[in-house]
């Protein structure tokens, strides 16, 4: 049983390695992204932070972990960025009707490797999403990456990204 789990994990790691290469090549040939940053971000977060990933379509959260003896439900968002010095774009939809405790934004480089992970508590996300003034934010649950960074803390950063951080 344990051996099967280890073999499955190895196979997933290899499949994601191949998927990353395929996605990078696809972008090079077409100029368009292949829609896998979300799946890669989830796996990168789990591997780096030790999160327990949950089945696809779990309402509200993608992973859990135990912190100070309590179960924490983590919603993971991933975004690929072309220039770490100039981070632009939006965080995917965050649905406040769903259960989660934190939102983890994983920024990936163009080769789909994790650069940095920002985490915001649910209360801060709720304040940001319900603040008046933006249809995208209020109705669609979507915020800019920089808005999200302003309410979050760096949970993890790649060593050279942390040293050269301006994004």
JSON list of N, CA and C in Angstrom, two decimals, residues 104-146:
[
{"chain": "A", "resi": 104, "resn": "UNK", "atom": "N", "xyz": [-3.79, 30.82, -0.93]},
{"chain": "A", "resi": 104, "resn": "UNK", "atom": "CA", "xyz": [-2.37, 30.80, -1.24]},
{"chain": "A", "resi": 104, "resn": "UNK", "atom": "C", "xyz": [-2.20, 31.09, -2.73]},
{"chain": "A", "resi": 105, "resn": "UNK", "atom": "N", "xyz": [-1.51, 32.18, -3.05]},
{"chain": "A", "resi": 105, "resn": "UNK", "atom": "CA", "xyz": [-1.22, 32.53, -4.44]},
{"chain": "A", "resi": 105, "resn": "UNK", "atom": "C", "xyz": [0.20, 32.10, -4.75]},
{"chain": "A", "resi": 106, "resn": "UNK", "atom": "N", "xyz": [0.33, 31.21, -5.74]},
{"chain": "A", "resi": 106, "resn": "UNK", "atom": "CA", "xyz": [1.64, 30.71, -6.16]},
{"chain": "A", "resi": 106, "resn": "UNK", "atom": "C", "xyz": [1.98, 31.37, -7.48]},
{"chain": "A", "resi": 107, "resn": "UNK", "atom": "N", "xyz": [3.04, 32.18, -7.49]},
{"chain": "A", "resi": 107, "resn": "UNK", "atom": "CA", "xyz": [3.50, 32.79, -8.73]},
{"chain": "A", "resi": 107, "resn": "UNK", "atom": "C", "xyz": [4.57, 31.88, -9.33]},
{"chain": "A", "resi": 108, "resn": "UNK", "atom": "N", "xyz": [4.37, 31.56, -10.61]},
{"chain": "A", "resi": 108, "resn": "UNK", "atom": "CA", "xyz": [5.25, 30.66, -11.34]},
{"chain": "A", "resi": 108, "resn": "UNK", "atom": "C", "xyz": [6.02, 31.43, -12.40]},
{"chain": "A", "resi": 109, "resn": "UNK", "atom": "N", "xyz": [7.24, 30.98, -12.70]},
{"chain": "A", "resi": 109, "resn": "UNK", "atom": "CA", "xyz": [7.99, 31.58, -13.79]},
{"chain": "A", "resi": 109, "resn": "UNK", "atom": "C", "xyz": [7.49, 31.00, -15.12]},
{"chain": "A", "resi": 110, "resn": "UNK", "atom": "N", "xyz": [8.07, 31.41, -16.21]},
{"chain": "A", "resi": 110, "resn": "UNK", "atom": "CA", "xyz": [7.60, 30.96, -17.52]},
{"chain": "A", "resi": 110, "resn": "UNK", "atom": "C", "xyz": [7.90, 29.48, -17.79]},
{"chain": "A", "resi": 111, "resn": "UNK", "atom": "N", "xyz": [8.73, 28.86, -16.95]},
{"chain": "A", "resi": 111, "resn": "UNK", "atom": "CA", "xyz": [8.97, 27.42, -17.04]},
{"chain": "A", "resi": 111, "resn": "UNK", "atom": "C", "xyz": [8.09, 26.66, -16.05]},
{"chain": "A", "resi": 112, "resn": "UNK", "atom": "N", "xyz": [7.17, 27.39, -15.42]},
{"chain": "A", "resi": 112, "resn": "UNK", "atom": "CA", "xyz": [6.20, 26.83, -14.47]},
{"chain": "A", "resi": 112, "resn": "UNK", "atom": "C", "xyz": [6.85, 26.31, -13.19]},
{"chain": "A", "resi": 113, "resn": "UNK", "atom": "N", "xyz": [7.90, 26.99, -12.74]},
{"chain": "A", "resi": 113, "resn": "UNK", "atom": "CA", "xyz": [8.51, 26.69, -11.45]},
{"chain": "A", "resi": 113, "resn": "UNK", "atom": "C", "xyz": [8.09, 27.77, -10.47]},
{"chain": "A", "resi": 114, "resn": "UNK", "atom": "N", "xyz": [7.83, 27.36, -9.23]},
{"chain": "A", "resi": 114, "resn": "UNK", "atom": "CA", "xyz": [7.39, 28.32, -8.22]},
{"chain": "A", "resi": 114, "resn": "UNK", "atom": "C", "xyz": [8.48, 29.34, -7.92]},
{"chain": "A", "resi": 115, "resn": "UNK", "atom": "N", "xyz": [8.06, 30.61, -7.89]},
{"chain": "A", "resi": 115, "resn": "UNK", "atom": "CA", "xyz": [8.95, 31.71, -7.52]},
{"chain": "A", "resi": 115, "resn": "UNK", "atom": "C", "xyz": [8.69, 32.18, -6.10]},
{"chain": "A", "resi": 116, "resn": "UNK", "atom": "N", "xyz": [7.39, 32.35, -5.79]},
{"chain": "A", "resi": 116, "resn": "UNK", "atom": "CA", "xyz": [7.00, 32.88, -4.49]},
{"chain": "A", "resi": 116, "resn": "UNK", "atom": "C", "xyz": [5.56, 32.47, -4.21]},
{"chain": "A", "resi": 117, "resn": "UNK", "atom": "N", "xyz": [5.24, 32.34, -2.92]},
{"chain": "A", "resi": 117, "resn": "UNK", "atom": "CA", "xyz": [3.88, 32.01, -2.51]},
{"chain": "A", "resi": 117, "resn": "UNK", "atom": "C", "xyz": [3.44, 33.03, -1.47]},
{"chain": "A", "resi": 118, "resn": "UNK", "atom": "N", "xyz": [2.30, 33.65, -1.75]},
{"chain": "A", "resi": 118, "resn": "UNK", "atom": "CA", "xyz": [1.70, 34.64, -0.84]},
{"chain": "A", "resi": 118, "resn": "UNK", "atom": "C", "xyz": [0.46, 34.02, -0.24]},
{"chain": "A", "resi": 119, "resn": "UNK", "atom": "N", "xyz": [0.27, 34.20, 1.08]},
{"chain": "A", "resi": 119, "resn": "UNK", "atom": "CA", "xyz": [-0.91, 33.64, 1.74]},
{"chain": "A", "resi": 119, "resn": "UNK", "atom": "C", "xyz": [-1.67, 34.72, 2.49]},
{"chain": "A", "resi": 120, "resn": "UNK", "atom": "N", "xyz": [-2.99, 34.71, 2.30]},
{"chain": "A", "resi": 120, "resn": "UNK", "atom": "CA", "xyz": [-3.87, 35.67, 2.99]},
{"chain": "A", "resi": 120, "resn": "UNK", "atom": "C", "xyz": [-4.93, 34.90, 3.76]},
{"chain": "A", "resi": 121, "resn": "UNK", "atom": "N", "xyz": [-5.23, 35.40, 4.95]},
{"chain": "A", "resi": 121, "resn": "UNK", "atom": "CA", "xyz": [-6.28, 34.81, 5.78]},
{"chain": "A", "resi": 121, "resn": "UNK", "atom": "C", "xyz": [-7.64, 35.15, 5.18]},
{"chain": "A", "resi": 122, "resn": "UNK", "atom": "N", "xyz": [-8.61, 34.29, 5.43]},
{"chain": "A", "resi": 122, "resn": "UNK", "atom": "CA", "xyz": [-9.96, 34.48, 4.90]},
{"chain": "A", "resi": 122, "resn": "UNK", "atom": "C", "xyz": [-10.53, 35.86, 5.27]},
{"chain": "A", "resi": 123, "resn": "UNK", "atom": "N", "xyz": [-10.35, 36.29, 6.50]},
{"chain": "A", "resi": 123, "resn": "UNK", "atom": "CA", "xyz": [-10.92, 37.58, 6.92]},
{"chain": "A", "resi": 123, "resn": "UNK", "atom": "C", "xyz": [-10.40, 38.72, 6.05]},
{"chain": "A", "resi": 124, "resn": "UNK", "atom": "N", "xyz": [-9.11, 38.72, 5.74]},
{"chain": "A", "resi": 124, "resn": "UNK", "atom": "CA", "xyz": [-8.53, 39.77, 4.90]},
{"chain": "A", "resi": 124, "resn": "UNK", "atom": "C", "xyz": [-9.06, 39.67, 3.47]},
{"chain": "A", "resi": 125, "resn": "UNK", "atom": "N", "xyz": [-9.24, 38.45, 2.98]},
{"chain": "A", "resi": 125, "resn": "UNK", "atom": "CA", "xyz": [-9.79, 38.25, 1.63]},
{"chain": "A", "resi": 125, "resn": "UNK", "atom": "C", "xyz": [-11.23, 38.76, 1.58]},
{"chain": "A", "resi": 126, "resn": "UNK", "atom": "N", "xyz": [-12.01, 38.47, 2.61]},
{"chain": "A", "resi": 126, "resn": "UNK", "atom": "CA", "xyz": [-13.40, 38.94, 2.65]},
{"chain": "A", "resi": 126, "resn": "UNK", "atom": "C", "xyz": [-13.47, 40.46, 2.62]},
{"chain": "A", "resi": 127, "resn": "UNK", "atom": "N", "xyz": [-12.63, 41.12, 3.40]},
{"chain": "A", "resi": 127, "resn": "UNK", "atom": "CA", "xyz": [-12.62, 42.59, 3.41]},
{"chain": "A", "resi": 127, "resn": "UNK", "atom": "C", "xyz": [-12.29, 43.12, 2.02]},
{"chain": "A", "resi": 128, "resn": "UNK", "atom": "N", "xyz": [-11.27, 42.55, 1.39]},
{"chain": "A", "resi": 128, "resn": "UNK", "atom": "CA", "xyz": [-10.86, 43.01, 0.06]},
{"chain": "A", "resi": 128, "resn": "UNK", "atom": "C", "xyz": [-11.97, 42.78, -0.97]},
{"chain": "A", "resi": 129, "resn": "UNK", "atom": "N", "xyz": [-12.57, 41.61, -0.97]},
{"chain": "A", "resi": 129, "resn": "UNK", "atom": "CA", "xyz": [-13.57, 41.28, -2.00]},
{"chain": "A", "resi": 129, "resn": "UNK", "atom": "C", "xyz": [-14.89, 42.02, -1.81]},
{"chain": "A", "resi": 130, "resn": "UNK", "atom": "N", "xyz": [-15.18, 42.44, -0.61]},
{"chain": "A", "resi": 130, "resn": "UNK", "atom": "CA", "xyz": [-16.47, 43.12, -0.38]},
{"chain": "A", "resi": 130, "resn": "UNK", "atom": "C", "xyz": [-16.34, 44.63, -0.35]},
{"chain": "A", "resi": 131, "resn": "UNK", "atom": "N", "xyz": [-15.12, 45.14, -0.49]},
{"chain": "A", "resi": 131, "resn": "UNK", "atom": "CA", "xyz": [-14.91, 46.59, -0.53]},
{"chain": "A", "resi": 131, "resn": "UNK", "atom": "C", "xyz": [-15.61, 47.14, -1.77]},
{"chain": "A", "resi": 132, "resn": "UNK", "atom": "N", "xyz": [-16.33, 48.25, -1.63]},
{"chain": "A", "resi": 132, "resn": "UNK", "atom": "CA", "xyz": [-17.09, 48.79, -2.76]},
{"chain": "A", "resi": 132, "resn": "UNK", "atom": "C", "xyz": [-16.16, 49.39, -3.81]},
{"chain": "A", "resi": 133, "resn": "UNK", "atom": "N", "xyz": [-16.66, 49.40, -5.05]},
{"chain": "A", "resi": 133, "resn": "UNK", "atom": "CA", "xyz": [-15.95, 50.12, -6.09]},
{"chain": "A", "resi": 133, "resn": "UNK", "atom": "C", "xyz": [-15.51, 49.32, -7.30]},
{"chain": "A", "resi": 134, "resn": "UNK", "atom": "N", "xyz": [-15.53, 47.99, -7.27]},
{"chain": "A", "resi": 134, "resn": "UNK", "atom": "CA", "xyz": [-15.05, 47.23, -8.42]},
{"chain": "A", "resi": 134, "resn": "UNK", "atom": "C", "xyz": [-15.99, 46.07, -8.72]},
{"chain": "A", "resi": 135, "resn": "UNK", "atom": "N", "xyz": [-16.53, 46.06, -9.93]},
{"chain": "A", "resi": 135, "resn": "UNK", "atom": "CA", "xyz": [-17.42, 44.98, -10.34]},
{"chain": "A", "resi": 135, "resn": "UNK", "atom": "C", "xyz": [-16.66, 43.64, -10.40]},
{"chain": "A", "resi": 136, "resn": "UNK", "atom": "N", "xyz": [-15.44, 43.67, -10.95]},
{"chain": "A", "resi": 136, "resn": "UNK", "atom": "CA", "xyz": [-14.65, 42.44, -11.05]},
{"chain": "A", "resi": 136, "resn": "UNK", "atom": "C", "xyz": [-14.41, 41.86, -9.65]},
{"chain": "A", "resi": 137, "resn": "UNK", "atom": "N", "xyz": [-14.10, 42.73, -8.72]},
{"chain": "A", "resi": 137, "resn": "UNK", "atom": "CA", "xyz": [-13.81, 42.27, -7.36]},
{"chain": "A", "resi": 137, "resn": "UNK", "atom": "C", "xyz": [-15.08, 41.83, -6.66]},
{"chain": "A", "resi": 138, "resn": "UNK", "atom": "N", "xyz": [-16.11, 42.67, -6.70]},
{"chain": "A", "resi": 138, "resn": "UNK", "atom": "CA", "xyz": [-17.34, 42.40, -5.94]},
{"chain": "A", "resi": 138, "resn": "UNK", "atom": "C", "xyz": [-18.18, 41.28, -6.53]},
{"chain": "A", "resi": 139, "resn": "UNK", "atom": "N", "xyz": [-18.36, 41.26, -7.83]},
{"chain": "A", "resi": 139, "resn": "UNK", "atom": "CA", "xyz": [-19.25, 40.27, -8.45]},
{"chain": "A", "resi": 139, "resn": "UNK", "atom": "C", "xyz": [-18.54, 39.01, -8.89]},
{"chain": "A", "resi": 140, "resn": "UNK", "atom": "N", "xyz": [-17.32, 39.15, -9.35]},
{"chain": "A", "resi": 140, "resn": "UNK", "atom": "CA", "xyz": [-16.61, 37.99, -9.89]},
{"chain": "A", "resi": 140, "resn": "UNK", "atom": "C", "xyz": [-15.61, 37.38, -8.91]},
{"chain": "A", "resi": 141, "resn": "UNK", "atom": "N", "xyz": [-15.36, 38.04, -7.79]},
{"chain": "A", "resi": 141, "resn": "UNK", "atom": "CA", "xyz": [-14.42, 37.52, -6.81]},
{"chain": "A", "resi": 141, "resn": "UNK", "atom": "C", "xyz": [-12.99, 37.51, -7.31]},
{"chain": "A", "resi": 142, "resn": "UNK", "atom": "N", "xyz": [-12.67, 38.46, -8.17]},
{"chain": "A", "resi": 142, "resn": "UNK", "atom": "CA", "xyz": [-11.34, 38.52, -8.77]},
{"chain": "A", "resi": 142, "resn": "UNK", "atom": "C", "xyz": [-10.63, 39.80, -8.36]},
{"chain": "A", "resi": 143, "resn": "UNK", "atom": "N", "xyz": [-9.38, 39.67, -7.94]},
{"chain": "A", "resi": 143, "resn": "UNK", "atom": "CA", "xyz": [-8.59, 40.83, -7.54]},
{"chain": "A", "resi": 143, "resn": "UNK", "atom": "C", "xyz": [-7.26, 40.82, -8.29]},
{"chain": "A", "resi": 144, "resn": "UNK", "atom": "N", "xyz": [-6.65, 41.97, -8.38]},
{"chain": "A", "resi": 144, "resn": "UNK", "atom": "CA", "xyz": [-5.33, 42.06, -8.97]},
{"chain": "A", "resi": 144, "resn": "UNK", "atom": "C", "xyz": [-4.30, 41.39, -8.08]},
{"chain": "A", "resi": 145, "resn": "UNK", "atom": "N", "xyz": [-3.24, 40.89, -8.70]},
{"chain": "A", "resi": 145, "resn": "UNK", "atom": "CA", "xyz": [-2.17, 40.23, -7.94]},
{"chain": "A", "resi": 145, "resn": "UNK", "atom": "C", "xyz": [-1.60, 41.19, -6.90]},
{"chain": "A", "resi": 146, "resn": "UNK", "atom": "N", "xyz": [-1.37, 42.44, -7.28]},
{"chain": "A", "resi": 146, "resn": "UNK", "atom": "CA", "xyz": [-0.80, 43.40, -6.33]},
{"chain": "A", "resi": 146, "resn": "UNK", "atom": "C", "xyz": [-1.75, 43.70, -5.18]}
]
